[in-house]
Amino acid sequence: MTGKVRRVILRQLAAGDGSRFGRPYLPAEVRREAGCSETEVWEALWSLVADGLMYLDTAGQGSGTDNWQWRLSADGRRIAEGGTWEPRDPDEYLDRVRREIPDLDKLVELYLTEALQSFNARCYLATSVMLGVAAERAFLVMARAFAASTTSGAPAMAKELDRPRGNYFALWTEFRKRIEPVRGSLPDGLADPLTLDAIADLIRLTRNEVGHPTGRKIDEDTARVHLTIAPMYLRKMQLLTDFFTDSTTAVYA
């Protein structure tokens, strides 16, 4: 319910210049539209303030709150307008991921959720580390599906997966090597070189470099870019997983 209430608030504020602070005004309007309790409305309002998505404009009224206005911040307005993967709206971000990737691995979703929570806590290094773990997990699920399939190169990939190693980027490199001879047979350009290179960079930057005590720092813009790219990567990994799984099922059906 919290995500729905937050979206109702953002949408109502985006429709006008602001809304008055008191109970009969915005809180009452949101409660009617969202079908929730007044407590849930106030919790959502203050959580949006805490996230930097809205603020109270006192309009020079001092301690008299009657004419105070709830207003969207720049980030809040961008979220209300929609159309992008906006990590400052984690509920909508995750809902959209679930819609686009219905079979999203539960561990991938867990790590992605942690990445979003870290981003909204302004812990951008932690964001990238958690996102890197999510990327690794999604890749590993796909690699195992490939190794179990009837695709050329699968037995060699299975051996690579059995090797003890601490560097998933090296395993990714091995996957690229095995998949290259059959890349043209994959549907919808799932393994086009540009996509594969972008995925490799995401894993390398978010995990292999940031996940070790190198002193490397991640700023908000970089973390935002990584979170914007991540859904495309996760969808590609899921589509590849489905393809390899379906091809194996078809042989043994």
Short mmCIF file of C-alpha atoms in Angstrom, two decimals:
data_model
loop_
_atom_site.label_atom_id
_atom_site.label_comp_id
_atom_site.label_asym_id
_atom_site.label_seq_id
_atom_site.Cartn_x
_atom_site.Cartn_y
_atom_site.Cartn_z
CA MET A 1 0.00 0.00 0.00
CA THR A 2 2.86 2.42 0.81
CA GLY A 3 4.08 2.49 -2.79
CA LYS A 4 0.59 3.23 -4.09
CA VAL A 5 0.07 6.05 -1.58
CA ARG A 6 3.42 7.60 -2.49
CA ARG A 7 2.54 7.53 -6.19
CA VAL A 8 -0.86 9.14 -5.54
CA ILE A 9 0.83 11.95 -3.58
CA LEU A 10 3.40 12.58 -6.27
CA ARG A 11 0.79 12.55 -9.02
CA GLN A 12 -1.51 14.95 -7.17
CA LEU A 13 1.29 17.40 -6.46
CA ALA A 14 2.51 17.22 -10.06
CA ALA A 15 -0.97 18.18 -11.24
CA GLY A 16 -0.76 21.55 -9.47
CA ASP A 17 1.70 23.96 -7.88
CA GLY A 18 1.23 22.57 -4.40
CA SER A 19 -1.34 21.55 -1.82
CA ARG A 20 -2.08 22.86 1.63
CA PHE A 21 -0.54 21.12 4.60
CA GLY A 22 -3.51 20.46 6.89
CA ARG A 23 -5.63 17.34 7.28
CA PRO A 24 -8.62 18.58 5.20
CA TYR A 25 -6.43 19.25 2.16
CA LEU A 26 -3.80 16.99 0.58
CA PRO A 27 -3.98 14.25 3.26
CA ALA A 28 -7.75 13.96 2.83
CA GLU A 29 -7.52 13.95 -0.98
CA VAL A 30 -4.89 11.23 -0.98
CA ARG A 31 -6.81 9.14 1.51
CA ARG A 32 -9.92 9.22 -0.71
CA GLU A 33 -8.04 8.34 -3.90
CA ALA A 34 -5.75 5.68 -2.44
CA GLY A 35 -8.36 4.10 -0.21
CA CYS A 36 -6.01 4.00 2.77
CA SER A 37 -5.93 5.19 6.36
CA GLU A 38 -4.92 8.68 7.40
CA THR A 39 -1.92 7.22 9.23
CA GLU A 40 -0.67 5.66 5.99
CA VAL A 41 -0.99 9.01 4.23
CA TRP A 42 1.05 10.86 6.85
CA GLU A 43 3.69 8.12 6.88
CA ALA A 44 3.99 8.36 3.10
CA LEU A 45 4.16 12.17 3.16
CA TRP A 46 7.01 12.26 5.64
CA SER A 47 8.84 9.39 3.95
CA LEU A 48 8.77 11.41 0.71
CA VAL A 49 10.17 14.40 2.59
CA ALA A 50 12.90 12.20 4.11
CA ASP A 51 13.76 10.91 0.61
CA GLY A 52 14.15 14.47 -0.68
CA LEU A 53 11.24 14.16 -3.12
CA MET A 54 9.08 16.86 -1.56
CA TYR A 55 9.24 19.62 1.04
CA LEU A 56 7.10 22.02 3.01
CA ASP A 57 6.95 25.60 1.77
CA THR A 58 6.02 27.78 4.74
CA ALA A 59 5.33 30.75 2.45
CA GLY A 60 6.49 33.12 5.20
CA GLN A 61 3.73 31.95 7.54
CA GLY A 62 6.02 31.18 10.49
CA SER A 63 4.34 28.92 13.03
CA GLY A 64 0.91 29.22 11.44
CA THR A 65 0.62 26.03 9.37
CA ASP A 66 -2.73 26.62 7.68
CA ASN A 67 -1.22 28.04 4.49
CA TRP A 68 1.91 25.89 4.36
CA GLN A 69 2.20 24.03 1.06
CA TRP A 70 3.48 20.57 0.17
CA ARG A 71 5.69 20.93 -2.92
CA LEU A 72 7.73 18.60 -5.10
CA SER A 73 11.50 18.87 -5.22
CA ALA A 74 13.27 18.63 -8.59
CA ASP A 75 13.78 14.88 -8.02
CA GLY A 76 10.15 14.48 -7.01
CA ARG A 77 8.92 16.22 -10.15
CA ARG A 78 11.10 14.03 -12.35
CA ILE A 79 9.67 10.91 -10.70
CA ALA A 80 6.10 12.17 -11.00
CA GLU A 81 6.58 12.76 -14.72
CA GLY A 82 7.71 9.15 -15.11
CA GLY A 83 9.23 7.49 -18.16
CA THR A 84 12.63 6.60 -16.71
CA TRP A 85 14.17 4.07 -14.37
CA GLU A 86 14.17 6.34 -11.34
CA PRO A 87 15.99 4.86 -8.32
CA ARG A 88 14.62 7.60 -6.05
CA ASP A 89 11.26 5.86 -6.46
CA PRO A 90 12.32 2.32 -5.45
CA ASP A 91 8.79 0.90 -5.22
CA GLU A 92 7.92 1.83 -8.80
CA TYR A 93 11.39 0.80 -9.99
CA LEU A 94 11.00 -2.69 -8.51
CA ASP A 95 7.39 -2.99 -9.68
CA ARG A 96 8.51 -2.20 -13.22
CA VAL A 97 11.34 -4.75 -13.00
CA ARG A 98 8.87 -7.41 -11.87
CA ARG A 99 6.52 -6.54 -14.73
CA GLU A 100 9.27 -6.76 -17.33
CA ILE A 101 11.00 -9.79 -15.80
CA PRO A 102 8.22 -11.94 -14.28
CA ASP A 103 10.63 -14.80 -13.51
CA LEU A 104 13.26 -12.63 -11.84
CA ASP A 105 15.47 -14.73 -9.58
CA LYS A 106 14.64 -14.10 -5.91
CA LEU A 107 18.27 -13.53 -4.93
CA VAL A 108 18.73 -11.07 -7.80
CA GLU A 109 15.67 -9.17 -6.56
CA LEU A 110 17.03 -9.20 -2.99
CA TYR A 111 20.39 -7.72 -4.03
CA LEU A 112 18.73 -5.20 -6.35
CA THR A 113 16.47 -4.09 -3.50
CA GLU A 114 19.53 -3.62 -1.27
CA ALA A 115 21.17 -1.57 -4.03
CA LEU A 116 18.14 0.74 -4.24
CA GLN A 117 17.97 1.10 -0.46
CA SER A 118 21.67 2.00 -0.39
CA PHE A 119 21.17 4.56 -3.17
CA ASN A 120 18.35 6.26 -1.30
CA ALA A 121 20.48 6.28 1.85
CA ARG A 122 23.15 8.02 -0.30
CA CYS A 123 25.57 5.15 0.22
CA TYR A 124 26.70 4.97 -3.39
CA LEU A 125 29.64 2.65 -2.88
CA ALA A 126 27.32 0.14 -1.22
CA THR A 127 24.86 0.66 -4.09
CA SER A 128 27.44 -0.43 -6.63
CA VAL A 129 28.62 -3.39 -4.57
CA MET A 130 25.07 -4.72 -4.15
CA LEU A 131 24.30 -4.09 -7.81
CA GLY A 132 27.44 -5.99 -8.74
CA VAL A 133 26.33 -8.95 -6.64
CA ALA A 134 22.92 -8.87 -8.36
CA ALA A 135 24.67 -8.81 -11.76
CA GLU A 136 26.86 -11.75 -10.79
CA ARG A 137 23.89 -13.78 -9.58
CA ALA A 138 21.90 -13.13 -12.77
CA PHE A 139 24.91 -14.10 -14.88
CA LEU A 140 25.53 -17.26 -12.84
CA VAL A 141 21.91 -18.40 -13.24
CA MET A 142 22.19 -17.87 -17.00
CA ALA A 143 25.60 -19.57 -17.23
CA ARG A 144 24.28 -22.65 -15.46
CA ALA A 145 21.33 -22.82 -17.84
CA PHE A 146 23.79 -22.57 -20.75
CA ALA A 147 26.03 -25.26 -19.28
CA ALA A 148 23.06 -27.61 -18.89
CA SER A 149 21.79 -26.99 -22.43
CA THR A 150 22.52 -28.77 -25.70
CA THR A 151 24.19 -25.67 -27.15
CA SER A 152 27.67 -26.08 -28.59
CA GLY A 153 30.23 -25.13 -25.95
CA ALA A 154 27.98 -26.08 -23.03
CA PRO A 155 30.20 -28.93 -21.71
CA ALA A 156 33.24 -26.63 -21.68
CA MET A 157 31.21 -24.02 -19.80
CA ALA A 158 30.14 -26.64 -17.27
CA LYS A 159 33.79 -27.40 -16.55
CA GLU A 160 34.51 -23.70 -16.07
CA LEU A 161 31.66 -23.40 -13.59
CA ASP A 162 33.12 -26.28 -11.58
CA ARG A 163 36.46 -24.53 -11.21
CA PRO A 164 37.00 -22.68 -7.90
CA ARG A 165 37.53 -19.01 -8.71
CA GLY A 166 37.06 -15.69 -6.95
CA ASN A 167 36.71 -13.49 -10.02
CA TYR A 168 33.40 -13.57 -11.84
CA PHE A 169 34.69 -11.29 -14.57
CA ALA A 170 37.07 -14.09 -15.59
CA LEU A 171 34.11 -16.48 -15.73
CA TRP A 172 32.24 -13.94 -17.86
CA THR A 173 35.23 -13.83 -20.23
CA GLU A 174 35.07 -17.60 -20.55
CA PHE A 175 31.36 -17.40 -21.33
CA ARG A 176 32.05 -14.87 -24.09
CA LYS A 177 34.59 -17.25 -25.56
CA ARG A 178 32.17 -20.20 -25.54
CA ILE A 179 29.17 -18.28 -26.87
CA GLU A 180 30.95 -16.47 -29.71
CA PRO A 181 30.80 -19.40 -32.21
CA VAL A 182 27.00 -19.74 -31.75
CA ARG A 183 26.15 -16.09 -31.21
CA GLY A 184 24.43 -15.80 -34.59
CA SER A 185 21.96 -18.55 -33.69
CA LEU A 186 20.62 -16.74 -30.64
CA PRO A 187 17.27 -14.95 -31.12
CA ASP A 188 16.63 -11.21 -31.14
CA GLY A 189 20.27 -10.22 -30.91
CA LEU A 190 20.47 -11.42 -27.32
CA ALA A 191 24.22 -11.78 -27.51
CA ASP A 192 25.15 -8.83 -29.71
CA PRO A 193 28.71 -7.62 -28.98
CA LEU A 194 27.68 -4.14 -27.77
CA THR A 195 25.29 -5.60 -25.21
CA LEU A 196 27.82 -8.15 -24.02
CA ASP A 197 30.52 -5.49 -23.67
CA ALA A 198 28.15 -3.24 -21.71
CA ILE A 199 27.32 -6.12 -19.37
CA ALA A 200 31.01 -6.93 -18.91
CA ASP A 201 31.71 -3.31 -17.98
CA LEU A 202 28.84 -3.29 -15.49
CA ILE A 203 30.14 -6.40 -13.72
CA ARG A 204 33.73 -5.18 -13.76
CA LEU A 205 32.99 -1.67 -12.51
CA THR A 206 30.40 -2.53 -9.87
CA ARG A 207 31.98 -5.64 -8.46
CA ASN A 208 35.56 -6.41 -9.35
CA GLU A 209 36.81 -2.84 -8.86
CA VAL A 210 34.44 -1.43 -6.26
CA GLY A 211 34.03 -4.65 -4.28
CA HIS A 212 37.67 -4.64 -3.17
CA PRO A 213 39.47 -2.19 -0.83
CA THR A 214 40.99 -0.06 -3.60
CA GLY A 215 39.76 3.31 -2.34
CA ARG A 216 37.69 3.85 -5.49
CA LYS A 217 34.72 6.16 -4.91
CA ILE A 218 31.32 6.18 -6.58
CA ASP A 219 29.31 9.39 -6.91
CA GLU A 220 25.55 9.73 -7.22
CA ASP A 221 25.55 10.19 -11.00
CA THR A 222 27.62 7.03 -11.55
CA ALA A 223 25.42 4.97 -9.22
CA ARG A 224 22.32 6.31 -10.97
CA VAL A 225 23.69 5.32 -14.39
CA HIS A 226 24.45 1.81 -13.13
CA LEU A 227 20.92 1.44 -11.77
CA THR A 228 19.47 2.73 -15.04
CA ILE A 229 21.46 0.18 -17.07
CA ALA A 230 20.82 -2.74 -14.70
CA PRO A 231 17.23 -3.59 -15.77
CA MET A 232 18.32 -3.96 -19.40
CA TYR A 233 21.12 -6.28 -18.32
CA LEU A 234 18.86 -8.33 -16.05
CA ARG A 235 16.27 -8.71 -18.79
CA LYS A 236 18.93 -9.90 -21.25
CA MET A 237 20.18 -12.43 -18.72
CA GLN A 238 16.65 -13.73 -18.11
CA LEU A 239 15.92 -14.03 -21.84
CA LEU A 240 19.16 -15.96 -22.36
CA THR A 241 18.33 -18.17 -19.38
CA ASP A 242 14.88 -18.89 -20.82
CA PHE A 243 16.33 -19.63 -24.25
CA PHE A 244 18.87 -22.14 -22.96
CA THR A 245 16.31 -23.74 -20.62
CA ASP A 246 13.70 -24.04 -23.38
CA SER A 247 16.18 -25.54 -25.82
CA THR A 248 17.15 -28.18 -23.26
CA THR A 249 13.50 -28.93 -22.43
CA ALA A 250 12.65 -29.31 -26.12
CA VAL A 251 15.35 -31.97 -26.60
CA TYR A 252 14.25 -34.06 -23.63
CA ALA A 253 10.49 -33.57 -23.99
#
